[in-house]
Coordinates of C-alpha atoms and ligand atoms in Angstrom, one line a residue:
M25 CA 52.5 78.5 9.8
T26 CA 50.1 80.5 11.9
I27 CA 46.5 79.3 11.9
P28 CA 44.0 82.0 12.9
K29 CA 41.3 81.4 15.5
T30 CA 38.5 82.6 13.3
Q31 CA 37.8 82.6 9.6
K32 CA 35.1 83.6 7.0
A33 CA 32.4 81.1 6.1
I34 CA 28.9 81.0 4.6
V35 CA 26.5 79.6 7.2
F36 CA 22.7 78.9 7.1
E37 CA 20.7 78.2 10.2
T38 CA 17.5 76.7 8.5
S39 CA 16.8 75.0 5.2
G40 CA 16.4 77.7 2.6
G41 CA 17.2 80.4 5.2
P42 CA 19.6 83.4 4.8
L43 CA 23.1 82.5 3.7
E44 CA 25.2 84.5 6.2
Y45 CA 28.8 85.5 5.3
K46 CA 30.4 85.7 8.8
D47 CA 33.2 84.9 11.1
V48 CA 33.3 81.4 12.6
P49 CA 35.9 79.5 14.7
V50 CA 38.6 77.6 12.8
P51 CA 38.0 73.9 13.6
V52 CA 40.7 71.7 15.2
P53 CA 41.5 68.4 13.5
G54 CA 40.8 65.1 15.3
D55 CA 43.5 62.4 15.5
H56 CA 42.7 61.0 12.0
Q57 CA 41.9 64.3 10.3
I58 CA 43.7 67.1 8.3
L59 CA 42.9 70.8 8.5
V60 CA 42.8 72.1 4.9
N61 CA 43.2 75.8 4.1
V62 CA 40.5 75.7 1.4
K63 CA 41.6 78.1 -1.4
Y64 CA 38.8 77.3 -3.9
S65 CA 35.5 75.4 -3.7
G66 CA 33.3 74.4 -6.6
V67 CA 29.6 75.1 -6.2
C68 CA 27.6 71.9 -7.1
H69 CA 23.9 71.7 -7.6
S70 CA 23.9 69.3 -4.6
D71 CA 24.9 72.3 -2.4
L72 CA 21.7 74.0 -3.6
H73 CA 19.7 70.9 -2.7
A74 CA 21.4 70.8 0.7
W75 CA 20.5 74.5 1.3
M76 CA 16.9 74.0 0.2
G77 CA 16.6 70.8 2.2
D78 CA 14.7 69.2 -0.6
W79 CA 16.1 65.6 -0.4
P80 CA 14.8 62.9 1.9
L81 CA 18.0 63.1 3.9
P82 CA 18.3 65.8 6.6
T83 CA 21.3 68.0 6.7
K84 CA 23.1 69.1 9.9
L85 CA 21.9 72.6 11.0
P86 CA 23.3 75.2 11.2
L87 CA 25.4 74.1 8.2
I88 CA 28.4 75.3 6.2
G89 CA 27.9 73.7 2.8
G90 CA 30.4 72.8 0.0
H91 CA 32.1 69.6 -1.1
E92 CA 34.5 70.4 -3.9
G93 CA 37.3 72.0 -1.8
A94 CA 40.9 72.3 -3.0
G95 CA 43.6 73.7 -0.7
V96 CA 46.7 73.2 1.4
V97 CA 47.2 71.1 4.6
V98 CA 47.9 73.4 7.5
A99 CA 47.5 71.0 10.5
K100 CA 47.0 67.3 11.1
G101 CA 46.0 64.8 13.8
K102 CA 48.5 62.6 15.5
N103 CA 47.5 59.4 13.6
V104 CA 47.9 61.0 10.1
T105 CA 50.9 59.6 8.2
T106 CA 49.8 60.1 4.6
F107 CA 49.7 64.0 4.5
E108 CA 52.4 66.5 5.5
I109 CA 51.9 70.2 6.2
G110 CA 52.0 72.1 2.9
D111 CA 50.6 69.2 0.8
Y112 CA 47.8 70.0 -1.6
A113 CA 44.6 68.2 -0.6
G114 CA 41.0 67.8 -1.9
I115 CA 37.8 67.6 0.2
K116 CA 35.1 65.5 -1.4
W117 CA 31.4 64.6 -0.8
I118 CA 32.5 61.5 1.0
N119 CA 34.5 62.9 3.9
Q120 CA 34.8 59.8 6.0
A121 CA 33.6 56.2 5.9
C122 CA 33.8 53.3 8.4
Y123 CA 36.0 50.9 6.3
T124 CA 34.5 47.9 8.1
C125 CA 30.9 47.5 6.7
E126 CA 30.1 45.1 3.8
F127 CA 30.0 48.1 1.4
C128 CA 33.4 49.6 2.5
Q129 CA 34.9 46.1 2.3
E130 CA 34.0 46.0 -1.4
A131 CA 35.1 49.7 -1.9
Y132 CA 31.5 51.0 -2.2
E133 CA 32.4 53.7 0.3
P134 CA 29.7 56.1 -1.0
N135 CA 27.2 53.4 0.2
C136 CA 28.7 53.2 3.7
P137 CA 25.8 53.8 6.2
K138 CA 28.2 55.6 8.5
A139 CA 29.7 57.8 5.8
Q140 CA 30.1 61.5 6.8
I141 CA 29.3 63.9 3.9
S142 CA 31.1 67.2 3.5
G143 CA 28.7 70.2 3.5
Y144 CA 25.8 68.0 4.4
T145 CA 26.2 65.9 7.6
M146 CA 29.3 67.9 8.6
D147 CA 30.6 71.3 7.7
G148 CA 32.1 71.6 4.3
T149 CA 34.2 73.8 2.1
F150 CA 32.4 77.1 2.0
Q151 CA 34.8 78.3 4.6
Q152 CA 38.5 79.1 4.7
Y153 CA 39.6 76.1 6.9
A154 CA 37.8 72.8 6.7
L155 CA 38.3 69.3 8.1
A156 CA 38.8 66.1 6.1
D157 CA 39.4 62.5 7.1
A158 CA 43.0 61.8 6.0
V159 CA 42.0 58.5 4.4
Q160 CA 39.3 60.0 2.2
A161 CA 40.9 63.3 1.4
A162 CA 42.3 63.4 -2.2
H163 CA 46.0 63.8 -2.9
I164 CA 46.5 66.6 -5.4
P165 CA 50.0 67.1 -7.0
Q166 CA 51.9 70.2 -5.9
G167 CA 51.7 73.0 -8.5
T168 CA 48.2 72.1 -9.6
D169 CA 45.9 75.0 -10.3
L170 CA 43.6 74.7 -7.3
S171 CA 40.7 76.6 -8.9
Q172 CA 40.7 74.3 -11.9
V173 CA 41.0 71.0 -9.9
A174 CA 38.2 71.9 -7.4
P175 CA 35.3 70.7 -9.7
I176 CA 37.0 67.4 -10.3
L177 CA 36.5 66.5 -6.7
C178 CA 32.8 66.0 -7.1
A179 CA 31.6 66.7 -10.6
G180 CA 34.6 65.0 -12.3
V181 CA 34.7 62.0 -10.0
T182 CA 30.9 61.5 -10.3
V183 CA 30.7 61.6 -14.0
Y184 CA 33.8 59.5 -14.6
K185 CA 32.4 56.9 -12.2
A186 CA 28.9 57.1 -13.9
I187 CA 30.5 56.4 -17.3
K188 CA 32.3 53.4 -15.9
T189 CA 29.1 52.3 -14.3
S190 CA 27.4 52.4 -17.7
G191 CA 29.6 49.5 -18.8
R192 CA 29.5 50.8 -22.4
K193 CA 32.3 50.5 -24.8
A194 CA 34.5 53.0 -26.7
G195 CA 33.1 53.8 -30.1
E196 CA 29.5 53.7 -28.9
W197 CA 27.2 56.7 -28.6
L198 CA 26.8 58.2 -25.1
A199 CA 24.2 60.9 -24.5
V200 CA 24.6 63.4 -21.7
T201 CA 21.5 65.2 -20.4
G202 CA 22.4 68.4 -18.7
A203 CA 25.6 68.5 -20.7
G204 CA 26.1 72.3 -20.3
G205 CA 26.1 72.3 -16.5
G206 CA 28.8 71.5 -14.0
L207 CA 28.7 67.7 -14.1
G208 CA 27.7 67.7 -17.8
S209 CA 30.6 69.8 -19.0
L210 CA 33.0 67.3 -17.4
A211 CA 31.0 64.3 -18.5
V212 CA 31.3 65.4 -22.2
Q213 CA 35.1 65.5 -21.8
Y214 CA 35.5 62.3 -19.9
A215 CA 33.3 60.4 -22.3
K216 CA 35.3 61.8 -25.3
A217 CA 38.6 60.9 -23.6
M218 CA 37.3 57.4 -22.9
G219 CA 36.5 57.0 -26.6
F220 CA 32.8 57.6 -26.9
R221 CA 30.8 59.5 -29.5
V222 CA 29.1 62.2 -27.4
L223 CA 25.6 63.6 -27.9
A224 CA 25.1 66.6 -25.6
I225 CA 21.6 67.6 -24.5
D226 CA 20.9 71.0 -22.9
T227 CA 19.8 74.5 -23.9
T228 CA 21.1 78.0 -24.9
E229 CA 23.7 78.9 -27.5
E230 CA 26.3 79.5 -24.9
K231 CA 26.1 75.9 -23.6
E232 CA 25.9 74.5 -27.2
K233 CA 29.2 76.3 -28.1
M234 CA 30.9 75.1 -24.9
C235 CA 29.8 71.5 -25.3
L236 CA 31.0 71.4 -29.0
E237 CA 34.3 72.9 -28.0
L238 CA 34.7 70.3 -25.2
G239 CA 34.3 67.4 -27.6
A240 CA 30.6 66.7 -28.1
E241 CA 29.9 65.5 -31.7
V242 CA 26.3 66.9 -31.7
F243 CA 24.3 69.2 -29.5
V244 CA 20.5 68.9 -29.2
D245 CA 18.7 71.9 -27.7
F246 CA 15.8 70.5 -25.6
A247 CA 14.0 73.8 -25.6
K248 CA 14.1 74.1 -29.4
T249 CA 13.5 70.5 -30.5
D250 CA 9.9 69.4 -31.0
N251 CA 10.3 65.7 -31.0
L252 CA 13.5 65.2 -29.0
V253 CA 13.2 61.4 -28.8
A254 CA 12.9 61.1 -32.6
R255 CA 15.8 63.6 -33.2
V256 CA 18.2 61.8 -30.8
Q257 CA 17.4 58.4 -32.3
E258 CA 17.8 59.8 -35.8
I259 CA 21.3 61.3 -35.0
T260 CA 22.5 58.1 -33.4
G261 CA 21.0 55.6 -35.8
G262 CA 18.6 54.1 -33.3
G263 CA 19.4 55.7 -30.0
P264 CA 22.5 56.2 -27.9
H265 CA 24.0 53.0 -26.4
G266 CA 24.2 54.7 -23.0
V267 CA 22.8 57.8 -21.3
I268 CA 24.4 59.7 -18.4
N269 CA 21.6 61.7 -16.8
V270 CA 23.0 64.7 -15.0
S271 CA 20.2 67.1 -15.6
V272 CA 18.0 68.2 -12.7
S273 CA 14.9 67.3 -14.7
E274 CA 12.5 64.4 -14.1
F275 CA 11.2 64.9 -17.6
A276 CA 14.6 64.6 -19.2
I277 CA 15.4 61.4 -17.2
N278 CA 12.1 59.7 -18.2
Q279 CA 12.6 60.8 -21.8
S280 CA 16.0 59.1 -21.9
L281 CA 14.3 55.7 -21.3
E282 CA 12.4 56.3 -24.5
Y283 CA 15.3 57.2 -26.8
V284 CA 18.0 54.9 -25.4
R285 CA 18.9 52.2 -27.9
S286 CA 17.6 48.6 -27.3
V287 CA 20.0 46.7 -25.0
G288 CA 21.2 50.1 -23.9
T289 CA 22.0 51.5 -20.4
V290 CA 20.5 54.5 -18.6
V291 CA 22.6 55.8 -15.7
L292 CA 20.9 58.1 -13.1
V293 CA 23.1 60.7 -11.5
G294 CA 21.1 64.0 -11.3
L295 CA 18.8 64.1 -8.3
P296 CA 15.7 66.3 -8.9
A297 CA 13.8 66.6 -5.7
G298 CA 10.9 64.2 -5.3
A299 CA 11.4 62.8 -8.9
V300 CA 10.4 59.3 -10.0
C301 CA 11.9 57.4 -12.8
K302 CA 9.0 55.5 -14.4
S303 CA 9.9 52.8 -16.8
P304 CA 7.2 51.1 -18.9
I305 CA 7.8 47.4 -18.1
F306 CA 6.9 46.1 -21.5
S307 CA 9.4 48.4 -23.2
Q308 CA 12.1 47.8 -20.6
V309 CA 11.8 44.0 -20.8
A310 CA 11.3 43.7 -24.6
R311 CA 14.1 46.3 -25.4
A312 CA 16.4 44.8 -22.6
I313 CA 17.1 48.2 -21.1
T314 CA 19.3 48.5 -18.0
I315 CA 18.8 51.4 -15.5
K316 CA 21.5 52.0 -12.9
G317 CA 22.0 54.5 -10.1
S318 CA 25.5 56.0 -9.6
P319 CA 26.5 58.0 -6.4
V320 CA 29.8 59.9 -6.6
G321 CA 32.8 57.5 -6.6
N322 CA 35.3 55.8 -4.2
R323 CA 39.0 56.7 -3.6
A324 CA 40.2 54.8 -6.6
D325 CA 37.7 56.6 -8.9
T326 CA 38.9 59.8 -7.4
Q327 CA 42.6 59.2 -8.2
E328 CA 41.7 58.0 -11.7
A329 CA 39.5 61.0 -12.4
L330 CA 42.3 63.3 -11.1
S331 CA 44.8 61.5 -13.4
F332 CA 42.7 62.4 -16.5
F333 CA 42.8 66.0 -15.2
T334 CA 46.5 66.2 -14.5
R335 CA 47.3 64.6 -17.9
G336 CA 45.4 67.4 -19.5
L337 CA 42.6 65.2 -20.9
V338 CA 39.8 67.2 -19.2
H339 CA 39.7 70.8 -17.8
S340 CA 37.1 72.7 -15.8
P341 CA 35.2 75.4 -17.6
I342 CA 35.0 77.7 -14.5
H343 CA 33.9 81.1 -13.5
V344 CA 35.6 82.3 -10.3
V345 CA 33.8 84.6 -7.8
G346 CA 34.3 85.4 -4.1
L347 CA 32.8 83.1 -1.4
S348 CA 30.7 86.1 -0.2
E349 CA 28.8 85.9 -3.5
L350 CA 27.5 82.4 -3.0
Q351 CA 23.9 83.5 -3.0
K352 CA 24.3 84.9 -6.5
V353 CA 25.7 81.7 -7.7
F354 CA 22.8 79.7 -6.3
T355 CA 20.3 82.1 -8.0
L356 CA 22.0 81.6 -11.4
M357 CA 22.0 77.9 -10.8
E358 CA 18.3 77.8 -10.0
E359 CA 17.6 79.6 -13.2
G360 CA 19.7 77.2 -15.2
K361 CA 22.0 80.0 -16.3
I362 CA 25.4 78.5 -15.6
A363 CA 27.5 77.1 -18.4
G364 CA 30.1 75.0 -16.7
R365 CA 30.9 75.5 -13.0
Y366 CA 31.2 78.4 -10.6
V367 CA 34.1 78.2 -8.2
V368 CA 34.3 80.4 -5.1
D369 CA 37.6 82.0 -3.9
T370 CA 37.5 81.7 -0.1
S371 CA 39.8 84.8 0.3
K372 CA 37.1 87.2 -1.0
Ligands
NAD420 P1 23.9 72.2 -13.0 O1 22.8 73.1 -12.5 O2 25.2 72.8 -13.2 O3 23.5 71.5 -14.3 C1 22.2 71.0 -14.6 C2 22.0 71.2 -16.1 O4 20.8 70.5 -16.5 C3 21.8 72.7 -16.6 O5 22.8 73.0 -17.6 C4 20.4 72.7 -17.1 O6 20.2 73.6 -18.2 C5 20.2 71.2 -17.6 N1 18.8 70.8 -17.9 C6 17.7 71.3 -17.2 N2 16.6 70.7 -17.8 C7 17.1 69.9 -18.8 C8 16.5 69.0 -19.7 N3 15.1 68.8 -19.8 N4 17.2 68.3 -20.6 C9 18.6 68.4 -20.6 N5 19.2 69.3 -19.7 C10 18.5 69.9 -18.8 O7 23.9 71.0 -11.9 P2 25.2 70.0 -11.5 O8 26.0 70.6 -10.5 O9 25.8 69.6 -12.8 O10 24.3 68.8 -10.8 C11 23.4 68.1 -11.6 C12 22.6 67.1 -10.7 O11 23.5 66.1 -10.3 C13 22.1 67.7 -9.4 O12 20.8 67.2 -9.1 C14 23.1 67.3 -8.4 O13 22.6 67.3 -7.1 C15 23.4 65.9 -8.9 N6 24.6 65.3 -8.4 C16 24.6 64.0 -8.2 C17 25.7 63.3 -7.8 C18 25.7 61.9 -7.5 O14 26.6 61.4 -6.8 N7 24.8 61.1 -8.1 C19 26.9 64.1 -7.6 C20 26.9 65.4 -7.9 C21 25.7 66.0 -8.3
ZN421 ZN1 28.6 67.6 -5.9

């Protein structure tokens, strides 16, 4: 297998600056790393936040973003024993962790203070050849459709882990805010597969149709519903037992504290810039509401989320475009116009 010296990538030099489609050197794997020929990369709203630089965590600059990469191993460092050349591998948000801190010891790798993040603190998957730590890289079965599996590597893992974090039981109502987006469209399916009754909240007829096809029992259009809190409580007979917040809306997140059922659980996943989750203490105490934050997932969550995918219990509602068109995807995402997930083909 010949590995070229240069490749195509999307690079930005400054936060919110031009997204340049250009030739960059192919990186060389360190002793513990694999070099993955990324075939497809999902485009997550976190990539848009990374480009805009709107979170209180600085990115590397210049940066190649992307953290939902699916491809083929083409080279590996001398210490790598768990991947062979030709294997399928997935590059995730958590690219590397220390494995020695108190959080890693308990498998909270996303909370490792030394974690390296793909497309954020190190170059990610909006390039044809990207590096991944062999311990963190996901193992993808040969023959898997790499365009379909790409969104599972962040969106799928994150929502599956968030549903587990809710601690809610099969048969209960789970509301998903932002249900028509990348994370939401997978959250609806994982929740259904895990036995929940799913109430999807988002807007547009296209997203409504998609959410109902993916297994939501009811769809509530936030843009067309006057009293959303009352409507959600009416449908669910007193409020959903759990809420998975994957919208990029501070308003939607705070609203979920109002309609959640007493003794219910609100999980925070979406990360609107500068947002605050403000819970009235009287209501939170008297109604015994739990609020939990949930960042991506660890290696076990990843393999479990992938297992739902390979068994055909969830699929990715994707639109495939060339890597060179990333700017267009970000524009559509900013306008809230994406039903499901865009995936970029790095060969175009
Ligand atoms: P997306 O743009 O694909 O989807 C967001 C959806 O929210 C859109 O469909 C939009 O219509 C909907 N929405 C907007 N306002 C709403 C409202 N008031 N009520 C209900 N829905 C509303 O984004 P995505 O890629 O799914 O990412 C969502 C968020 O999750 C982003 O902030 C992203 O950074 C974050 N994220 C967090 C983690 C984590 O580990 N916690 C992982 C991945 C992504
Ligand atoms: Zn992501």
